CSV table of C-alpha atoms in Angstrom, one decimal:
chain,number,residue,atom,x,y,z
A,1,UNK,CA,46.8,-22.2,183.2
A,2,UNK,CA,44.5,-19.8,181.5
A,3,UNK,CA,46.0,-16.3,180.9
A,4,UNK,CA,43.0,-14.0,181.2
A,5,UNK,CA,45.1,-10.9,180.7
A,6,UNK,CA,46.0,-12.0,177.2
A,7,UNK,CA,42.4,-12.3,176.1
A,8,UNK,CA,41.3,-9.9,173.3
A,9,UNK,CA,39.2,-6.9,174.3
A,10,UNK,CA,36.5,-5.7,171.8
A,11,UNK,CA,35.7,-2.3,173.3
A,12,UNK,CA,38.5,-0.7,171.2
A,13,UNK,CA,39.7,1.7,174.0
A,14,UNK,CA,43.5,2.1,174.4
A,15,UNK,CA,44.7,2.8,177.9
A,16,UNK,CA,47.5,5.4,178.3
A,17,UNK,CA,48.8,4.2,181.7
A,18,UNK,CA,48.5,0.9,183.5
A,19,UNK,CA,50.8,-0.4,186.1
A,20,UNK,CA,51.7,-0.4,189.8
A,21,UNK,CA,52.1,2.5,192.3
A,22,UNK,CA,53.0,3.0,195.9
A,23,UNK,CA,55.6,0.3,195.6
A,24,UNK,CA,58.2,0.6,198.4
A,25,UNK,CA,61.7,-0.7,197.7
A,26,UNK,CA,65.3,0.1,198.6
A,27,UNK,CA,67.1,1.9,195.8
A,28,UNK,CA,70.7,2.9,195.4
A,29,UNK,CA,71.5,6.6,194.7
A,30,UNK,CA,75.0,7.6,193.6
A,31,UNK,CA,76.7,10.1,195.9
A,32,UNK,CA,79.2,12.8,194.8
A,33,UNK,CA,81.8,11.2,197.1
A,34,UNK,CA,81.7,8.0,194.9
A,35,UNK,CA,79.6,6.0,197.3
A,36,UNK,CA,76.0,4.8,197.1
A,37,UNK,CA,73.2,5.8,199.4
A,38,UNK,CA,70.5,3.3,200.1
A,39,UNK,CA,67.1,5.0,200.2
A,40,UNK,CA,63.6,3.8,200.8
A,41,UNK,CA,61.8,4.7,197.6
A,42,UNK,CA,58.1,4.9,196.7
A,43,UNK,CA,57.7,4.0,193.1
A,44,UNK,CA,55.1,4.1,190.3
A,45,UNK,CA,55.8,2.2,187.1
A,46,UNK,CA,53.4,2.0,184.1
A,47,UNK,CA,53.1,1.4,180.4
A,48,UNK,CA,50.4,1.9,177.8
A,49,UNK,CA,48.0,-0.9,176.9
A,50,UNK,CA,46.7,-1.6,173.4
A,51,UNK,CA,43.0,-1.2,172.6
A,52,UNK,CA,42.6,-5.0,171.9
A,53,UNK,CA,44.4,-6.2,175.1
A,54,UNK,CA,42.3,-7.2,178.0
A,55,UNK,CA,44.8,-6.5,180.8
A,56,UNK,CA,48.5,-6.0,181.7
A,57,UNK,CA,50.8,-8.5,183.4
A,58,UNK,CA,51.3,-6.8,186.8
A,59,UNK,CA,53.9,-9.3,188.0
A,60,UNK,CA,56.2,-8.2,185.2
A,61,UNK,CA,56.4,-4.6,186.6
A,62,UNK,CA,57.4,-6.0,190.0
A,63,UNK,CA,59.9,-8.4,188.6
A,64,UNK,CA,61.6,-5.5,186.8
A,65,UNK,CA,61.6,-3.2,189.8
A,66,UNK,CA,63.0,-5.8,192.1
A,67,UNK,CA,65.8,-6.4,189.6
A,68,UNK,CA,66.7,-2.7,189.4
A,69,UNK,CA,66.6,-2.3,193.2
A,70,UNK,CA,70.1,-3.6,193.2
A,71,UNK,CA,71.3,-1.2,190.4
A,72,UNK,CA,72.4,2.4,191.1
A,73,UNK,CA,69.8,4.8,189.6
A,74,UNK,CA,71.2,6.9,186.8
A,75,UNK,CA,69.8,8.2,183.5
A,76,UNK,CA,71.3,5.2,181.8
A,77,UNK,CA,69.7,2.7,184.1
A,78,UNK,CA,66.3,4.5,184.0
A,79,UNK,CA,66.3,4.2,180.3
A,80,UNK,CA,67.3,0.6,180.4
A,81,UNK,CA,64.5,-0.1,183.0
A,82,UNK,CA,61.9,1.6,180.8
A,83,UNK,CA,63.1,-0.2,177.7
A,84,UNK,CA,62.8,-3.5,179.5
A,85,UNK,CA,59.3,-2.5,180.7
A,86,UNK,CA,58.1,-1.6,177.3
A,87,UNK,CA,59.5,-4.7,175.7
A,88,UNK,CA,58.2,-7.0,178.4
A,89,UNK,CA,54.7,-5.5,178.3
A,90,UNK,CA,54.7,-5.2,174.5
A,91,UNK,CA,53.9,-1.5,174.9
A,92,UNK,CA,54.7,1.7,173.0
A,93,UNK,CA,55.6,3.8,176.0
A,94,UNK,CA,56.6,3.4,179.7
A,95,UNK,CA,57.0,5.8,182.6
A,96,UNK,CA,58.5,5.7,186.1
A,97,UNK,CA,58.4,7.9,189.2
A,98,UNK,CA,60.8,7.3,192.1
A,99,UNK,CA,60.3,9.4,195.3
A,100,UNK,CA,62.7,9.2,198.2
A,101,UNK,CA,64.5,11.2,200.9
A,102,UNK,CA,68.2,11.8,200.2
A,103,UNK,CA,70.5,12.6,203.2
A,104,UNK,CA,73.4,15.0,203.0
A,105,UNK,CA,75.9,15.6,205.9
A,106,UNK,CA,76.3,19.3,206.8
A,107,UNK,CA,78.7,20.7,209.4
A,108,UNK,CA,77.6,23.5,211.7
A,109,UNK,CA,79.1,26.8,210.7
A,110,UNK,CA,81.3,27.5,213.8
A,111,UNK,CA,81.6,24.3,215.8
A,112,UNK,CA,81.9,22.1,212.8
A,113,UNK,CA,79.6,19.5,214.4
A,114,UNK,CA,78.3,17.1,211.6
A,115,UNK,CA,74.6,16.3,211.1
A,116,UNK,CA,72.4,14.9,208.4
A,117,UNK,CA,69.7,16.9,206.6
A,118,UNK,CA,67.1,15.1,204.5
A,119,UNK,CA,65.8,16.4,201.2
A,120,UNK,CA,62.6,15.1,199.4
A,121,UNK,CA,63.5,14.1,195.9
A,122,UNK,CA,61.7,12.5,192.9
A,123,UNK,CA,63.0,11.1,189.6
A,124,UNK,CA,60.6,10.9,186.7
A,125,UNK,CA,61.4,9.3,183.3
A,126,UNK,CA,59.3,8.8,180.2
A,127,UNK,CA,60.1,6.6,177.1
A,128,UNK,CA,58.1,6.7,173.9
A,129,UNK,CA,59.6,8.0,170.6
A,130,UNK,CA,62.1,9.8,172.8
A,131,UNK,CA,63.5,9.5,176.3
A,132,UNK,CA,63.1,12.3,178.9
A,133,UNK,CA,64.1,12.5,182.5
A,134,UNK,CA,62.9,14.9,185.2
A,135,UNK,CA,64.0,15.7,188.7
A,136,UNK,CA,62.2,17.3,191.7
A,137,UNK,CA,63.7,18.4,195.0
A,138,UNK,CA,62.5,20.2,198.1
A,139,UNK,CA,65.2,22.3,199.9
A,140,UNK,CA,64.5,23.6,203.4
A,141,UNK,CA,65.9,27.1,204.2
A,142,UNK,CA,65.4,30.2,206.3
A,143,UNK,CA,63.8,33.4,205.2
A,144,UNK,CA,63.9,36.7,207.1
A,145,UNK,CA,61.5,39.4,206.0
A,146,UNK,CA,63.1,42.6,204.6
A,147,UNK,CA,60.0,44.6,205.5
A,148,UNK,CA,59.9,43.5,209.1
A,149,UNK,CA,63.6,44.4,209.5
A,150,UNK,CA,63.1,47.8,207.9
A,151,UNK,CA,60.2,48.9,210.0
A,152,UNK,CA,61.1,47.3,213.4
A,153,UNK,CA,63.2,49.1,216.0
A,154,UNK,CA,64.8,45.8,216.8
A,155,UNK,CA,64.5,42.3,215.4
A,156,UNK,CA,62.8,40.9,212.4
A,157,UNK,CA,60.5,37.9,211.9
A,158,UNK,CA,62.1,34.8,210.3
A,159,UNK,CA,60.9,31.4,209.6
A,160,UNK,CA,61.6,28.1,207.8
A,161,UNK,CA,60.8,28.0,204.1
A,162,UNK,CA,60.9,25.4,201.4
A,163,UNK,CA,62.3,25.9,197.9
A,164,UNK,CA,60.9,23.4,195.3
A,165,UNK,CA,62.5,22.8,192.0
A,166,UNK,CA,61.2,20.8,189.0
A,167,UNK,CA,63.6,20.4,186.2
A,168,UNK,CA,64.0,18.5,183.0
A,169,UNK,CA,67.5,17.2,182.5
A,170,UNK,CA,69.3,18.6,179.5
A,171,UNK,CA,72.8,17.4,178.7
A,172,UNK,CA,74.2,14.2,180.1
A,173,UNK,CA,76.5,16.0,182.6
A,174,UNK,CA,75.9,14.8,186.1
A,175,UNK,CA,74.1,17.3,188.4
A,176,UNK,CA,75.0,16.2,192.0
A,177,UNK,CA,72.4,16.7,194.7
A,178,UNK,CA,75.2,18.0,197.0
A,179,UNK,CA,76.1,20.8,194.5
A,180,UNK,CA,72.5,21.8,193.8
A,181,UNK,CA,71.4,22.0,197.4
A,182,UNK,CA,74.5,23.9,198.4
A,183,UNK,CA,74.0,26.6,195.7
A,184,UNK,CA,70.3,26.9,196.3
A,185,UNK,CA,70.7,27.2,200.1
A,186,UNK,CA,73.1,30.1,199.5
A,187,UNK,CA,70.2,32.0,197.8
A,188,UNK,CA,68.1,32.1,201.0
A,189,UNK,CA,68.5,34.2,204.1
A,190,UNK,CA,70.1,31.2,205.9
A,191,UNK,CA,70.6,27.5,205.9
A,192,UNK,CA,69.2,24.7,208.2
A,193,UNK,CA,71.3,22.4,210.2
A,194,UNK,CA,70.5,19.4,212.3
A,195,UNK,CA,73.2,20.0,215.0
A,196,UNK,CA,73.8,23.5,216.4
A,197,UNK,CA,75.8,24.5,219.4
A,198,UNK,CA,75.3,28.0,221.0
A,199,UNK,CA,78.0,29.6,218.8
A,200,UNK,CA,76.4,28.1,215.7
A,201,UNK,CA,73.0,29.3,216.6
A,202,UNK,CA,74.3,32.8,217.1
A,203,UNK,CA,76.0,32.7,213.7
A,204,UNK,CA,73.0,31.3,211.9
A,205,UNK,CA,70.6,33.9,213.4
A,206,UNK,CA,72.9,36.8,212.7
A,207,UNK,CA,73.6,35.6,209.1
A,208,UNK,CA,69.8,35.5,208.4
A,209,UNK,CA,69.4,39.0,209.9
A,210,UNK,CA,72.1,40.4,207.6
A,211,UNK,CA,70.6,38.7,204.6
A,212,UNK,CA,66.8,39.4,204.5
A,213,UNK,CA,64.9,37.8,201.5
A,214,UNK,CA,61.4,37.8,200.3
A,215,UNK,CA,60.1,34.7,198.7
A,216,UNK,CA,60.1,36.7,195.5
A,217,UNK,CA,63.8,37.4,195.9
A,218,UNK,CA,64.6,33.8,196.3
A,219,UNK,CA,62.7,32.5,193.2
A,220,UNK,CA,64.2,35.2,191.0
A,221,UNK,CA,67.8,34.4,192.2
A,222,UNK,CA,67.1,30.7,191.7
A,223,UNK,CA,66.0,31.3,188.1
A,224,UNK,CA,69.3,33.2,187.4
A,225,UNK,CA,71.3,30.3,188.9
A,226,UNK,CA,69.4,27.5,187.2
A,227,UNK,CA,69.7,29.3,183.8
A,228,UNK,CA,73.4,28.8,184.0
A,229,UNK,CA,73.2,25.0,184.3
A,230,UNK,CA,73.8,23.0,181.1
A,231,UNK,CA,72.1,20.0,182.9
A,232,UNK,CA,68.7,21.7,182.8
A,233,UNK,CA,66.5,21.8,179.6
A,234,UNK,CA,63.6,23.5,181.4
A,235,UNK,CA,62.6,24.1,185.0
A,236,UNK,CA,60.2,25.8,187.4
A,237,UNK,CA,60.8,27.0,190.9
A,238,UNK,CA,58.7,27.8,194.0
A,239,UNK,CA,59.5,29.2,197.4
A,240,UNK,CA,57.0,28.7,200.2
A,241,UNK,CA,57.6,30.5,203.5
A,242,UNK,CA,56.0,28.9,206.6
A,243,UNK,CA,55.2,32.3,208.2
A,244,UNK,CA,55.9,32.9,211.9
A,245,UNK,CA,53.6,35.9,212.3
A,246,UNK,CA,50.7,34.9,210.1
A,247,UNK,CA,48.3,32.0,210.1
A,248,UNK,CA,49.0,31.4,206.4
A,249,UNK,CA,52.0,30.9,204.2
A,250,UNK,CA,53.6,33.1,201.6
A,251,UNK,CA,54.8,31.8,198.3
A,252,UNK,CA,56.2,32.8,194.9
A,253,UNK,CA,56.4,30.7,191.7
A,254,UNK,CA,58.2,31.1,188.4
A,255,UNK,CA,58.1,29.0,185.3
A,256,UNK,CA,60.5,30.7,182.8
A,257,UNK,CA,59.8,28.1,180.1
A,258,UNK,CA,62.1,26.0,177.9
A,259,UNK,CA,65.7,27.3,178.0
A,260,UNK,CA,67.1,28.6,174.7
């Protein structure tokens, strides 16, 4: 049959990215325990297209993604996937984004009742002359306002907040989701749980009251912690507080630049 995609194009315009997006597939994510968690991922995979090529072979993207849906996602497999994409499409560069929800079991602080908390995550990887990998995560927490506590005769307003971290991976050391979320949650006024008995609710409420934090406090503390990690080459961090006494949110953002 005629292969129209392989026809020559005379407009002399290279295309930086061509591919597929909003692809939903199961993916395997390694857990710190040694197991594998199956997640439903939304994926975008692309490559560049030469100026004289009419079109890209879209089916090749899907063939590669379906193949790697059965392989645990690591830096090594991401590089292998992008190399295969680049070779199959005869491209100079390739890129992938994999967005998913990762579940971690957390036990309530007093009763010890277990429950699952989900975290929005995204892997990004680029391959051209070099290979780079990036990671994004949203970590839900509690903030309690230091000002509210200071000026009120009793009580203080508290609310759910989200800490968002974008990072470029540095050294090849493994940075486990379980470790990262635990450390970042400790920086907030309090943590979220899916199962809380009355004794747990009391403990969570009182812990937040004794640990008031502005969004500014949280992002600064996060920068200090992330700077200690060999696994990060660069990062930025944001904390957004879903305010309980305002009809707007408060947020703070820091981009400290490339680590030295």
